[in-house]
Short mmCIF file of C-alpha atoms in Angstrom, two decimals:
data_model
loop_
_atom_site.label_atom_id
_atom_site.label_comp_id
_atom_site.label_asym_id
_atom_site.label_seq_id
_atom_site.Cartn_x
_atom_site.Cartn_y
_atom_site.Cartn_z
CA UNK A 1 -0.95 15.20 -6.18
CA UNK A 2 1.48 14.28 -8.54
CA UNK A 3 -0.62 12.38 -8.59
CA UNK A 4 -1.19 15.17 -8.08
CA UNK A 5 2.50 16.08 -8.70
CA UNK A 6 0.38 18.06 -9.21
CA UNK A 7 -0.74 19.32 -8.20
CA UNK A 8 1.65 21.10 -8.66
CA UNK A 9 -0.67 22.79 -9.13
CA UNK A 10 -0.21 23.82 -12.43
CA UNK A 11 0.50 27.50 -12.46
CA UNK A 12 1.03 28.05 -16.15
CA UNK A 13 3.60 30.74 -15.68
CA UNK A 14 5.93 28.24 -14.06
CA UNK A 15 9.05 27.82 -16.09
CA UNK A 16 9.23 24.08 -15.80
CA UNK A 17 7.16 21.03 -14.97
CA UNK A 18 8.32 18.13 -12.83
CA UNK A 19 8.32 15.20 -15.22
CA UNK A 20 11.11 13.90 -17.45
CA UNK A 21 10.43 14.21 -21.17
CA UNK A 22 11.43 12.01 -24.05
CA UNK A 23 12.62 14.00 -27.02
CA UNK A 24 10.20 13.92 -29.95
CA UNK A 25 11.16 14.09 -33.59
CA UNK A 26 11.67 17.79 -34.35
CA UNK A 27 9.07 19.52 -36.47
CA UNK A 28 10.33 21.32 -39.55
CA UNK A 29 9.03 23.86 -42.00
CA UNK A 30 5.30 24.52 -42.04
CA UNK A 31 4.70 21.74 -39.50
CA UNK A 32 6.40 23.90 -36.92
CA UNK A 33 3.54 26.40 -36.96
CA UNK A 34 0.48 24.85 -38.61
CA UNK A 35 -2.26 23.75 -36.22
CA UNK A 36 -3.28 20.13 -36.69
CA UNK A 37 -5.00 18.71 -33.62
CA UNK A 38 -4.28 15.06 -34.42
CA UNK A 39 -0.64 15.75 -35.21
CA UNK A 40 -0.16 17.99 -32.19
CA UNK A 41 -1.69 15.46 -29.78
CA UNK A 42 0.45 12.69 -31.28
CA UNK A 43 3.58 14.79 -30.73
CA UNK A 44 2.54 15.61 -27.17
CA UNK A 45 1.92 11.96 -26.31
CA UNK A 46 5.33 11.02 -27.70
CA UNK A 47 7.22 13.96 -26.19
CA UNK A 48 5.77 13.68 -22.70
CA UNK A 49 4.98 9.93 -22.45
CA UNK A 50 1.20 10.21 -22.22
CA UNK A 51 -0.76 7.09 -23.27
CA UNK A 52 -4.18 8.72 -23.60
CA UNK A 53 -5.76 12.17 -23.87
CA UNK A 54 -9.31 13.47 -24.17
CA UNK A 55 -10.01 17.00 -25.36
CA UNK A 56 -13.16 19.11 -25.29
CA UNK A 57 -13.47 22.53 -26.91
CA UNK A 58 -16.54 24.74 -26.77
CA UNK A 59 -16.78 27.93 -28.82
CA UNK A 60 -19.64 30.40 -29.07
CA UNK A 61 -21.99 28.07 -27.24
CA UNK A 62 -21.26 25.02 -29.39
CA UNK A 63 -19.15 21.91 -28.79
CA UNK A 64 -16.54 21.85 -31.56
CA UNK A 65 -14.33 19.07 -30.15
CA UNK A 66 -15.16 16.23 -27.74
CA UNK A 67 -13.00 13.25 -28.50
CA UNK A 68 -10.17 11.03 -27.37
CA UNK A 69 -6.69 10.13 -28.54
CA UNK A 70 -4.38 7.27 -27.68
CA UNK A 71 -5.29 4.37 -25.43
CA UNK A 72 -6.98 3.89 -22.08
CA UNK A 73 -4.23 1.59 -20.83
CA UNK A 74 -0.67 1.22 -22.01
CA UNK A 75 -0.14 -2.08 -23.80
CA UNK A 76 -3.81 -2.51 -24.64
CA UNK A 77 -5.46 -1.37 -27.90
CA UNK A 78 -8.76 0.00 -26.52
CA UNK A 79 -8.86 3.67 -27.55
CA UNK A 80 -9.82 6.73 -25.56
CA UNK A 81 -13.01 8.31 -26.91
CA UNK A 82 -15.30 11.15 -25.93
CA UNK A 83 -17.02 9.04 -23.30
CA UNK A 84 -13.90 7.65 -21.57
CA UNK A 85 -13.86 8.59 -17.88
CA UNK A 86 -10.83 10.28 -16.31
CA UNK A 87 -10.23 11.36 -12.73
CA UNK A 88 -10.07 15.17 -12.78
CA UNK A 89 -8.99 15.66 -9.15
CA UNK A 90 -8.86 19.36 -8.21
CA UNK A 91 -11.08 20.37 -11.10
CA UNK A 92 -13.72 19.07 -8.68
CA UNK A 93 -13.20 22.19 -6.57
CA UNK A 94 -15.27 24.23 -9.02
CA UNK A 95 -18.21 21.88 -8.48
CA UNK A 96 -17.97 22.51 -4.74
CA UNK A 97 -17.74 26.27 -5.34
CA UNK A 98 -20.76 26.17 -7.67
CA UNK A 99 -22.74 24.14 -5.14
CA UNK A 100 -22.06 26.81 -2.51
CA UNK A 101 -22.97 29.56 -5.02
CA UNK A 102 -26.35 27.89 -5.49
CA UNK A 103 -26.86 27.89 -1.71
CA UNK A 104 -25.99 31.60 -1.62
CA UNK A 105 -28.60 32.25 -4.32
CA UNK A 106 -31.14 30.36 -2.21
CA UNK A 107 -30.33 32.36 0.91
CA UNK A 108 -29.15 29.30 2.81
CA UNK A 109 -25.73 30.80 3.47
CA UNK A 110 -23.61 33.83 2.59
CA UNK A 111 -20.04 33.84 1.32
CA UNK A 112 -18.94 35.84 4.35
CA UNK A 113 -20.73 33.76 6.96
CA UNK A 114 -18.38 32.39 9.62
CA UNK A 115 -17.72 28.72 8.98
CA UNK A 116 -18.71 28.01 12.59
CA UNK A 117 -22.23 29.25 11.81
CA UNK A 118 -22.70 26.15 9.68
CA UNK A 119 -20.20 23.77 11.27
CA UNK A 120 -20.11 24.68 14.99
CA UNK A 121 -17.36 22.14 15.77
CA UNK A 122 -15.01 23.53 13.11
CA UNK A 123 -11.66 24.49 14.59
CA UNK A 124 -8.31 25.68 13.25
CA UNK A 125 -5.00 25.73 15.13
CA UNK A 126 -5.48 29.39 16.09
CA UNK A 127 -8.66 30.40 17.94
CA UNK A 128 -8.88 33.74 16.16
CA UNK A 129 -8.73 32.06 12.75
CA UNK A 130 -11.40 29.58 13.83
CA UNK A 131 -13.89 32.35 14.52
CA UNK A 132 -12.83 34.69 11.71
CA UNK A 133 -12.73 32.17 8.87
CA UNK A 134 -15.61 32.52 6.43
CA UNK A 135 -17.14 30.26 3.81
CA UNK A 136 -15.31 32.40 1.23
CA UNK A 137 -11.99 31.76 3.00
CA UNK A 138 -12.48 28.02 2.60
CA UNK A 139 -12.16 28.42 -1.18
CA UNK A 140 -9.45 31.04 -1.60
CA UNK A 141 -6.20 29.44 -0.31
CA UNK A 142 -5.39 32.27 2.10
CA UNK A 143 -5.97 30.53 5.43
CA UNK A 144 -2.35 30.66 6.57
CA UNK A 145 -1.87 26.93 6.05
CA UNK A 146 1.26 25.95 4.13
CA UNK A 147 1.27 24.47 0.64
CA UNK A 148 -0.62 21.18 0.72
CA UNK A 149 -0.70 21.21 4.51
CA UNK A 150 -2.32 18.11 5.96
CA UNK A 151 -2.71 16.34 2.62
CA UNK A 152 -1.23 13.16 4.08
CA UNK A 153 -4.52 12.83 5.96
CA UNK A 154 -6.18 11.78 2.69
CA UNK A 155 -3.35 11.10 0.23
CA UNK A 156 -2.30 8.42 -0.66
CA UNK A 157 -5.55 6.60 0.20
CA UNK A 158 -6.04 6.72 3.98
CA UNK A 159 -8.51 5.19 6.41
CA UNK A 160 -9.38 8.54 8.00
CA UNK A 161 -13.02 9.56 7.61
CA UNK A 162 -13.96 12.98 6.27
CA UNK A 163 -15.02 14.06 9.76
CA UNK A 164 -11.71 12.86 11.23
CA UNK A 165 -9.80 14.89 8.64
CA UNK A 166 -11.78 18.01 9.51
CA UNK A 167 -11.28 17.38 13.23
CA UNK A 168 -7.52 17.13 12.77
CA UNK A 169 -7.29 20.58 11.18
CA UNK A 170 -6.98 22.01 14.70
CA UNK A 171 -3.56 20.36 15.04
CA UNK A 172 -2.08 21.60 11.73
CA UNK A 173 0.12 24.60 12.46
CA UNK A 174 -0.14 27.60 10.11
CA UNK A 175 2.79 28.67 7.96
CA UNK A 176 1.79 32.35 7.74
CA UNK A 177 -0.71 34.70 9.31
CA UNK A 178 -4.37 34.48 8.32
CA UNK A 179 -5.17 35.99 4.88
CA UNK A 180 -1.53 36.96 4.48
CA UNK A 181 -0.74 35.16 1.24
CA UNK A 182 -1.71 32.43 -1.21
CA UNK A 183 -0.84 28.79 -0.50
CA UNK A 184 -2.78 26.02 -2.21
CA UNK A 185 -4.58 23.64 0.12
CA UNK A 186 -7.08 20.80 -0.16
CA UNK A 187 -8.30 20.35 3.42
CA UNK A 188 -10.49 23.44 3.45
CA UNK A 189 -12.27 22.30 0.29
CA UNK A 190 -13.03 19.11 2.20
CA UNK A 191 -14.63 21.36 4.84
CA UNK A 192 -16.54 23.22 2.10
CA UNK A 193 -17.79 19.89 0.77
CA UNK A 194 -19.01 19.05 4.26
CA UNK A 195 -21.11 22.22 4.28
CA UNK A 196 -22.61 21.28 0.89
CA UNK A 197 -23.49 17.84 2.27
CA UNK A 198 -24.95 19.28 5.47
CA UNK A 199 -27.23 21.71 3.63
CA UNK A 200 -28.37 19.01 1.23
CA UNK A 201 -28.92 16.43 3.95
CA UNK A 202 -27.04 13.89 1.85
CA UNK A 203 -23.43 13.10 0.87
CA UNK A 204 -21.51 15.59 -1.30
CA UNK A 205 -21.57 13.22 -4.27
CA UNK A 206 -25.34 12.77 -4.15
CA UNK A 207 -25.85 16.52 -3.80
CA UNK A 208 -23.60 17.35 -6.76
CA UNK A 209 -25.22 14.65 -8.89
CA UNK A 210 -28.73 15.85 -8.11
CA UNK A 211 -28.13 19.58 -8.32
CA UNK A 212 -25.48 19.88 -11.08
CA UNK A 213 -24.74 16.71 -13.02
CA UNK A 214 -28.33 15.60 -13.67
CA UNK A 215 -29.69 19.01 -14.80
CA UNK A 216 -26.70 19.42 -17.13
CA UNK A 217 -27.05 15.95 -18.63
CA UNK A 218 -23.59 14.94 -17.36
CA UNK A 219 -24.95 11.41 -17.13
CA UNK A 220 -21.62 9.59 -17.37
CA UNK A 221 -19.85 11.68 -14.73
CA UNK A 222 -19.34 10.07 -11.32
CA UNK A 223 -18.43 11.39 -7.89
CA UNK A 224 -16.37 8.42 -6.69
CA UNK A 225 -14.26 5.63 -8.13
CA UNK A 226 -16.70 3.12 -6.67
CA UNK A 227 -19.36 4.38 -9.10
CA UNK A 228 -17.12 3.49 -12.04
CA UNK A 229 -17.36 -0.22 -11.27
CA UNK A 230 -18.88 -2.09 -14.19
CA UNK A 231 -18.24 0.72 -16.69
CA UNK A 232 -15.75 -0.61 -19.26
CA UNK A 233 -14.98 2.85 -20.66
CA UNK A 234 -12.70 4.06 -17.87
CA UNK A 235 -9.12 5.19 -18.36
CA UNK A 236 -6.31 3.56 -16.39
CA UNK A 237 -3.85 5.55 -14.29
CA UNK A 238 -0.19 5.81 -15.43
CA UNK A 239 2.90 6.99 -13.55
CA UNK A 240 6.65 6.99 -14.09
CA UNK A 241 8.66 4.24 -12.40
CA UNK A 242 12.40 4.71 -12.79
CA UNK A 243 11.66 7.11 -15.64
CA UNK A 244 9.43 4.68 -17.58
CA UNK A 245 5.70 5.23 -18.02
CA UNK A 246 3.76 2.37 -16.42
CA UNK A 247 0.13 1.47 -15.78
CA UNK A 248 -0.62 1.70 -12.04
CA UNK A 249 -3.62 1.34 -9.78
CA UNK A 250 -5.89 4.25 -8.98
CA UNK A 251 -6.06 5.65 -5.47
CA UNK A 252 -9.61 6.09 -4.12
CA UNK A 253 -10.03 9.25 -2.04
CA UNK A 254 -13.63 9.00 -0.85
CA UNK A 255 -12.80 11.06 2.26
CA UNK A 256 -11.72 14.09 0.18
CA UNK A 257 -14.45 14.35 -2.43
CA UNK A 258 -15.14 18.06 -1.88
CA UNK A 259 -11.63 18.70 -3.17
CA UNK A 260 -11.00 15.91 -5.69
CA UNK A 261 -14.07 13.70 -6.22
CA UNK A 262 -15.17 14.08 -9.86
CA UNK A 263 -14.57 11.59 -12.70
CA UNK A 264 -15.73 12.77 -16.11
CA UNK A 265 -15.18 12.65 -19.86
CA UNK A 266 -14.81 15.01 -22.80
CA UNK A 267 -18.50 15.04 -23.70
CA UNK A 268 -19.69 15.78 -20.18
CA UNK A 269 -17.01 18.34 -19.34
CA UNK A 270 -18.03 20.27 -22.46
CA UNK A 271 -21.50 20.70 -20.93
CA UNK A 272 -19.92 21.99 -17.71
CA UNK A 273 -17.80 24.55 -19.59
CA UNK A 274 -20.84 25.76 -21.56
CA UNK A 275 -22.66 26.38 -18.27
CA UNK A 276 -19.73 28.30 -16.80
CA UNK A 277 -19.21 30.40 -19.91
CA UNK A 278 -22.94 31.19 -19.93
CA UNK A 279 -22.87 32.49 -16.36
CA UNK A 280 -24.79 29.59 -14.81
CA UNK A 281 -27.46 29.29 -17.50
CA UNK A 282 -28.26 25.88 -19.00
CA UNK A 283 -28.39 26.21 -22.76
CA UNK A 284 -31.53 25.08 -24.62
CA UNK A 285 -33.62 24.91 -21.45
CA UNK A 286 -37.26 23.97 -22.09
CA UNK A 287 -39.94 26.67 -21.86
CA UNK A 288 -41.21 27.22 -18.33
CA UNK A 289 -38.36 25.24 -16.78
CA UNK A 290 -36.98 28.13 -14.78
CA UNK A 291 -37.86 31.48 -13.28
CA UNK A 292 -40.80 32.50 -11.16
CA UNK A 293 -44.11 30.94 -12.19
CA UNK A 294 -42.43 29.69 -15.35
CA UNK A 295 -42.42 33.24 -16.77
CA UNK A 296 -38.71 33.14 -17.37
CA UNK A 297 -37.81 30.42 -19.87
CA UNK A 298 -34.19 30.58 -18.76
CA UNK A 299 -33.08 27.65 -16.62
CA UNK A 300 -30.17 28.40 -14.32
CA UNK A 301 -28.10 26.50 -11.82
CA UNK A 302 -26.72 29.70 -10.32
CA UNK A 303 -27.20 33.38 -10.96
CA UNK A 304 -25.06 35.47 -13.26
CA UNK A 305 -23.98 37.41 -10.16
CA UNK A 306 -22.63 34.25 -8.54
CA UNK A 307 -20.91 33.29 -11.77
CA UNK A 308 -19.11 36.63 -11.70
CA UNK A 309 -18.26 36.15 -8.02
CA UNK A 310 -16.53 32.82 -8.71
CA UNK A 311 -14.46 34.49 -11.44
CA UNK A 312 -13.57 37.57 -9.39
CA UNK A 313 -10.02 37.73 -7.94
CA UNK A 314 -9.92 36.97 -4.22
CA UNK A 315 -6.28 36.12 -3.44
CA UNK A 316 -3.26 37.46 -5.35
CA UNK A 317 -0.83 34.79 -6.59
CA UNK A 318 2.88 35.24 -7.15
CA UNK A 319 3.91 35.56 -10.80
CA UNK A 320 7.01 33.52 -11.62
CA UNK A 321 9.54 34.59 -14.21
CA UNK A 322 9.43 32.02 -17.01
CA UNK A 323 12.37 30.91 -19.07
CA UNK A 324 12.99 33.29 -22.03
CA UNK A 325 11.56 30.75 -24.47
CA UNK A 326 8.24 30.88 -22.58
CA UNK A 327 8.12 34.65 -22.07
CA UNK A 328 4.79 34.95 -23.87
CA UNK A 329 3.13 32.84 -21.16
CA UNK A 330 3.87 35.33 -18.38
CA UNK A 331 0.61 36.89 -17.14
CA UNK A 332 0.08 40.48 -16.10
CA UNK A 333 -2.23 39.42 -13.29
CA UNK A 334 -2.57 36.10 -11.49
CA UNK A 335 -5.03 35.36 -8.71
CA UNK A 336 -7.41 32.82 -7.24
CA UNK A 337 -11.16 33.28 -7.28
CA UNK A 338 -13.67 30.78 -5.89
CA UNK A 339 -12.66 27.41 -7.29
CA UNK A 340 -10.77 28.93 -10.23
CA UNK A 341 -7.39 30.45 -11.04
CA UNK A 342 -7.67 33.76 -12.85
CA UNK A 343 -5.01 35.24 -15.13
CA UNK A 344 -4.57 36.73 -18.57
CA UNK A 345 -3.11 35.57 -21.87
CA UNK A 346 -2.68 37.74 -24.95
CA UNK A 347 -4.79 40.46 -23.36
CA UNK A 348 -7.71 38.21 -22.46
CA UNK A 349 -8.85 36.98 -19.07
CA UNK A 350 -8.64 33.25 -18.41
CA UNK A 351 -10.59 31.30 -15.77
CA UNK A 352 -8.91 27.96 -15.26
CA UNK A 353 -7.85 25.17 -12.97
CA UNK A 354 -5.70 22.06 -12.94
CA UNK A 355 -6.16 18.69 -11.33
CA UNK A 356 -3.73 15.94 -10.38
CA UNK A 357 -4.11 12.56 -8.73
CA UNK A 358 -2.05 9.42 -9.09
CA UNK A 359 -1.90 8.66 -12.80
CA UNK A 360 -4.21 11.48 -13.96
CA UNK A 361 -3.70 15.15 -14.79
CA UNK A 362 -6.38 17.48 -16.15
CA UNK A 363 -6.87 21.14 -16.98
CA UNK A 364 -9.78 23.42 -17.83
CA UNK A 365 -9.23 26.84 -19.39
CA UNK A 366 -12.02 29.25 -20.28
CA UNK A 367 -11.78 32.59 -22.09
CA UNK A 368 -15.04 34.42 -21.31
CA UNK A 369 -14.47 37.24 -23.80
CA UNK A 370 -14.00 34.74 -26.65
CA UNK A 371 -16.73 32.36 -25.40
CA UNK A 372 -14.06 29.66 -25.53
CA UNK A 373 -13.50 26.70 -23.25
CA UNK A 374 -10.77 24.06 -23.46
CA UNK A 375 -10.54 20.89 -21.37
CA UNK A 376 -7.60 18.49 -21.49
CA UNK A 377 -7.85 15.18 -19.64
CA UNK A 378 -4.87 12.82 -19.48
CA UNK A 379 -4.04 9.43 -17.98
CA UNK A 380 -0.47 10.38 -17.05
CA UNK A 381 1.35 12.84 -14.81
CA UNK A 382 2.66 15.55 -17.12
CA UNK A 383 1.71 19.15 -16.53
CA UNK A 384 3.89 20.07 -19.51
CA UNK A 385 1.80 17.95 -21.88
CA UNK A 386 -1.31 19.89 -20.92
CA UNK A 387 0.45 23.26 -21.02
CA UNK A 388 1.78 22.63 -24.53
CA UNK A 389 -1.66 21.60 -25.82
CA UNK A 390 -3.36 24.43 -23.97
CA UNK A 391 -1.31 27.11 -25.67
CA UNK A 392 -1.59 25.46 -29.07
CA UNK A 393 -5.37 25.38 -28.70
CA UNK A 394 -5.63 28.92 -27.29
CA UNK A 395 -3.47 30.37 -30.05
CA UNK A 396 -5.54 28.61 -32.70
CA UNK A 397 -8.97 29.64 -31.43
CA UNK A 398 -7.85 33.17 -30.52
CA UNK A 399 -6.28 33.65 -33.97
CA UNK A 400 -2.89 34.35 -32.40
CA UNK A 401 0.45 33.82 -34.13
CA UNK A 402 1.32 30.15 -33.56
CA UNK A 403 4.36 28.90 -31.71
CA UNK A 404 5.78 25.42 -31.40
CA UNK A 405 4.86 25.15 -27.72
CA UNK A 406 5.42 21.40 -27.72
CA UNK A 407 9.12 21.77 -28.46
CA UNK A 408 9.61 24.90 -26.36
CA UNK A 409 7.98 23.43 -23.24
CA UNK A 410 9.57 20.03 -23.79
CA UNK A 411 13.03 21.58 -23.93
CA UNK A 412 12.46 23.57 -20.72
CA UNK A 413 11.15 20.51 -18.90
CA UNK A 414 14.02 18.31 -20.04
CA UNK A 415 16.55 20.90 -18.87
CA UNK A 416 14.85 21.27 -15.46
CA UNK A 417 14.71 17.52 -14.92
CA UNK A 418 18.37 17.12 -15.84
CA UNK A 419 19.31 19.82 -13.31
CA UNK A 420 17.31 18.07 -10.58
CA UNK A 421 19.03 14.76 -11.27
CA UNK A 422 22.38 16.52 -11.07
CA UNK A 423 21.40 18.17 -7.79
CA UNK A 424 20.48 14.81 -6.29
CA UNK A 425 23.73 13.32 -7.54
CA UNK A 426 25.69 16.15 -5.92
CA UNK A 427 23.82 15.72 -2.63
CA UNK A 428 24.59 12.03 -2.61
CA UNK A 429 28.23 12.64 -3.46
CA UNK A 430 28.60 15.21 -0.67
CA UNK A 431 27.23 12.98 2.07
CA UNK A 432 29.46 11.51 4.75
CA UNK A 433 29.33 8.05 3.22
CA UNK A 434 31.50 6.46 5.88
CA UNK A 435 29.47 7.80 8.77
CA UNK A 436 27.41 5.45 10.90
CA UNK A 437 24.19 5.88 12.90
CA UNK A 438 24.69 7.00 16.48
CA UNK A 439 22.59 4.12 17.79
CA UNK A 440 22.18 0.43 16.97
CA UNK A 441 19.57 0.09 14.20
CA UNK A 442 17.15 -1.63 16.56
CA UNK A 443 17.09 1.52 18.70
CA UNK A 444 15.34 3.42 15.91
CA UNK A 445 12.51 0.89 15.80
CA UNK A 446 9.24 1.71 17.53
CA UNK A 447 6.14 3.86 17.27
CA UNK A 448 6.26 7.60 16.60
CA UNK A 449 3.44 10.11 16.94
CA UNK A 450 2.75 13.30 14.96
CA UNK A 451 0.19 15.78 16.36
CA UNK A 452 -2.08 15.76 13.29
CA UNK A 453 -1.29 12.61 11.33
CA UNK A 454 -0.93 10.20 14.22
CA UNK A 455 1.26 7.11 14.30
CA UNK A 456 3.96 5.64 12.13
CA UNK A 457 5.98 2.57 13.00
CA UNK A 458 9.49 1.43 12.25
CA UNK A 459 10.15 -2.25 12.73
CA UNK A 460 12.51 -4.93 11.59
CA UNK A 461 11.46 -7.14 8.67
CA UNK A 462 14.14 -9.72 8.04
CA UNK A 463 17.37 -7.86 7.42
CA UNK A 464 15.55 -4.58 6.74
CA UNK A 465 13.85 -1.92 8.81
CA UNK A 466 10.48 -0.79 7.44
CA UNK A 467 8.58 2.46 8.05
CA UNK A 468 4.78 2.27 7.82
CA UNK A 469 2.12 4.98 8.15
CA UNK A 470 -0.66 3.57 10.32
CA UNK A 471 -3.59 5.11 8.42
CA UNK A 472 -2.08 4.91 4.92
CA UNK A 473 -1.81 1.26 3.82
CA UNK A 474 0.34 1.96 0.75
CA UNK A 475 2.77 4.31 2.49
CA UNK A 476 5.31 1.74 3.62
CA UNK A 477 8.95 1.39 2.68
CA UNK A 478 12.42 0.24 3.63
CA UNK A 479 14.90 2.52 5.35
CA UNK A 480 18.41 2.79 4.00
CA UNK A 481 21.16 4.67 5.77
CA UNK A 482 22.15 7.98 4.16
CA UNK A 483 24.52 9.60 6.65
CA UNK A 484 24.84 10.06 10.42
CA UNK A 485 21.31 9.79 11.86
CA UNK A 486 19.55 10.37 8.54
CA UNK A 487 18.02 7.59 6.48
CA UNK A 488 16.07 7.48 3.23
CA UNK A 489 12.73 5.67 3.09
CA UNK A 490 12.19 3.97 -0.28
CA UNK A 491 8.45 3.49 -0.67
CA UNK A 492 7.21 0.09 -1.81
CA UNK A 493 4.93 1.85 -4.31
CA UNK A 494 7.69 3.08 -6.62
CA UNK A 495 5.24 5.11 -8.73
CA UNK A 496 4.87 7.55 -5.82
CA UNK A 497 8.24 9.05 -6.80
CA UNK A 498 8.31 10.48 -3.29
CA UNK A 499 11.20 8.91 -1.38
CA UNK A 500 11.98 10.92 1.73
CA UNK A 501 14.78 11.65 4.16
CA UNK A 502 14.10 10.45 7.71
CA UNK A 503 16.26 12.24 10.30
CA UNK A 504 16.51 11.58 14.02
CA UNK A 505 17.50 14.06 16.74
CA UNK A 506 18.91 12.73 20.00
CA UNK A 507 18.57 13.81 23.61
CA UNK A 508 21.73 14.31 25.71
CA UNK A 509 21.31 10.80 27.11
CA UNK A 510 21.34 9.29 23.61
CA UNK A 511 17.63 8.57 23.43
CA UNK A 512 15.62 9.73 20.40
CA UNK A 513 14.04 13.13 20.92
CA UNK A 514 12.38 13.68 17.52
CA UNK A 515 12.04 12.34 13.98
CA UNK A 516 11.57 14.61 10.96
CA UNK A 517 11.06 13.93 7.25
CA UNK A 518 11.69 15.78 3.97
CA UNK A 519 11.33 14.85 0.28
CA UNK A 520 14.51 13.71 -1.46
CA UNK A 521 13.52 15.29 -4.77
CA UNK A 522 12.24 18.79 -5.49
CA UNK A 523 9.93 17.10 -8.04
CA UNK A 524 8.00 15.28 -5.30
CA UNK A 525 4.36 16.27 -5.35
CA UNK A 526 3.53 18.80 -2.64
CA UNK A 527 0.74 16.64 -1.25
CA UNK A 528 3.43 14.41 0.19
CA UNK A 529 3.85 17.05 2.87
CA UNK A 530 6.42 15.08 4.88
CA UNK A 531 8.20 18.26 5.93
CA UNK A 532 5.16 19.31 7.97
CA UNK A 533 5.38 16.22 10.17
CA UNK A 534 7.13 16.24 13.52
CA UNK A 535 7.26 12.85 15.22
CA UNK A 536 8.11 12.08 18.81
CA UNK A 537 8.70 8.52 20.00
CA UNK A 538 6.02 6.79 22.00
CA UNK A 539 7.30 5.17 25.13
CA UNK A 540 7.68 1.45 24.80
CA UNK A 541 5.79 -0.59 27.35
CA UNK A 542 8.05 -2.54 29.61
CA UNK A 543 7.62 -6.28 29.56
CA UNK A 544 5.96 -7.55 32.76
#
């Protein structure tokens, strides 16, 4: 979510990213084109306000880079190294997909099994979709749900259980017809994680650790923030507050681990990329460790056929037209597989994914034909930082003509952010500033109910009126009047960067009929899916 604003989620053909950049010193002469990893990372951190970065590169079956740059926490000297843990958010989806692929190999399920075969109580809003949805559909973002639909059930940290989130899917209205088009979602990966847990007879994190992390030697990788306790080598989250990069707290999301649960480092993620590039085979497996009767010395987590299946296009994705300066990044094909985005760059297929949670962005990019894998882990919320480094690294290892992607992408981002600030300024200037609410402020106080999220409250606190989400402790903020019967809620956690309009509709008798919300900024992470909420007031009990 951005946070994830990312999520975003990081389609590389997008012309702009949603974070303000600070202009770096321009490169000149040979420095404009020469590849120097240390110098490039330093420029990226300066240009995009990123305190710390870890990078892993695997090439031809060998780890050629697994190291850190910058610091774990702004204002403190402790450096990022190859063992520093980062939250990788939606890059966890590939672990869920691989876990399911292993179950397919074992004959415990099939990709095209109905979900209800394995989770009989599973239910979507539409009865047809409930019965037609397959395990494959859970992973391919073609369910008919809107972008990020229902994410407020788990983000920011909520008190809903995983089972409660899955149960509430039946109340989330679709945005399109089933299998009609691509729209990124997280909730169905939570469902997929539930299937993994059910088949293993243990929680998703334990299953992934036992079946993937341990065999690969990813011994530092964890499946929840709680597991990081006591480990000093953990990166801190950083977000922008009023345009300034600031250390912030992490947001545990234990109820959404199938979508966003993994925390890892450069050294461990290199092992994961080697496995993926080798089609599920664990390199350097001991003799007799795999195959029937030990005859096959090859140790595998999943079959080569399942590796191909995960990297086979399932759902077409719309190709955006980039700014002219970024024309070379436009793909010829763009699609989603099973836990991976698939596209091309310079004539070669890429299998990739991004991840975003509060204070952390990450990206994995693999080029099967070149036996190349690149992972970029950051402790800030800049998709542009990762994109600039990604293309610098790809161009270098693919022997492509170099470009100064750091400057090109920084310029595009800066321009886009400036336009968004101007749009907000215009919207504020065009409002009916002298208008007043239709009702006394106290009349807007009370409890409101949304079909899938549940309750929010508005109540007076001193001279202010405060909105609070009942199941999301940190989602609370003061209302300020905008115009007519529309207010803006300013969240107490300013690093959310997700202030929202709150608009009331009235019945003919002057009572409140409905309350709706919408993000103030187009840069708000899509997981703040306020626009999908539709609140009706709960009747106030009369005093006896």
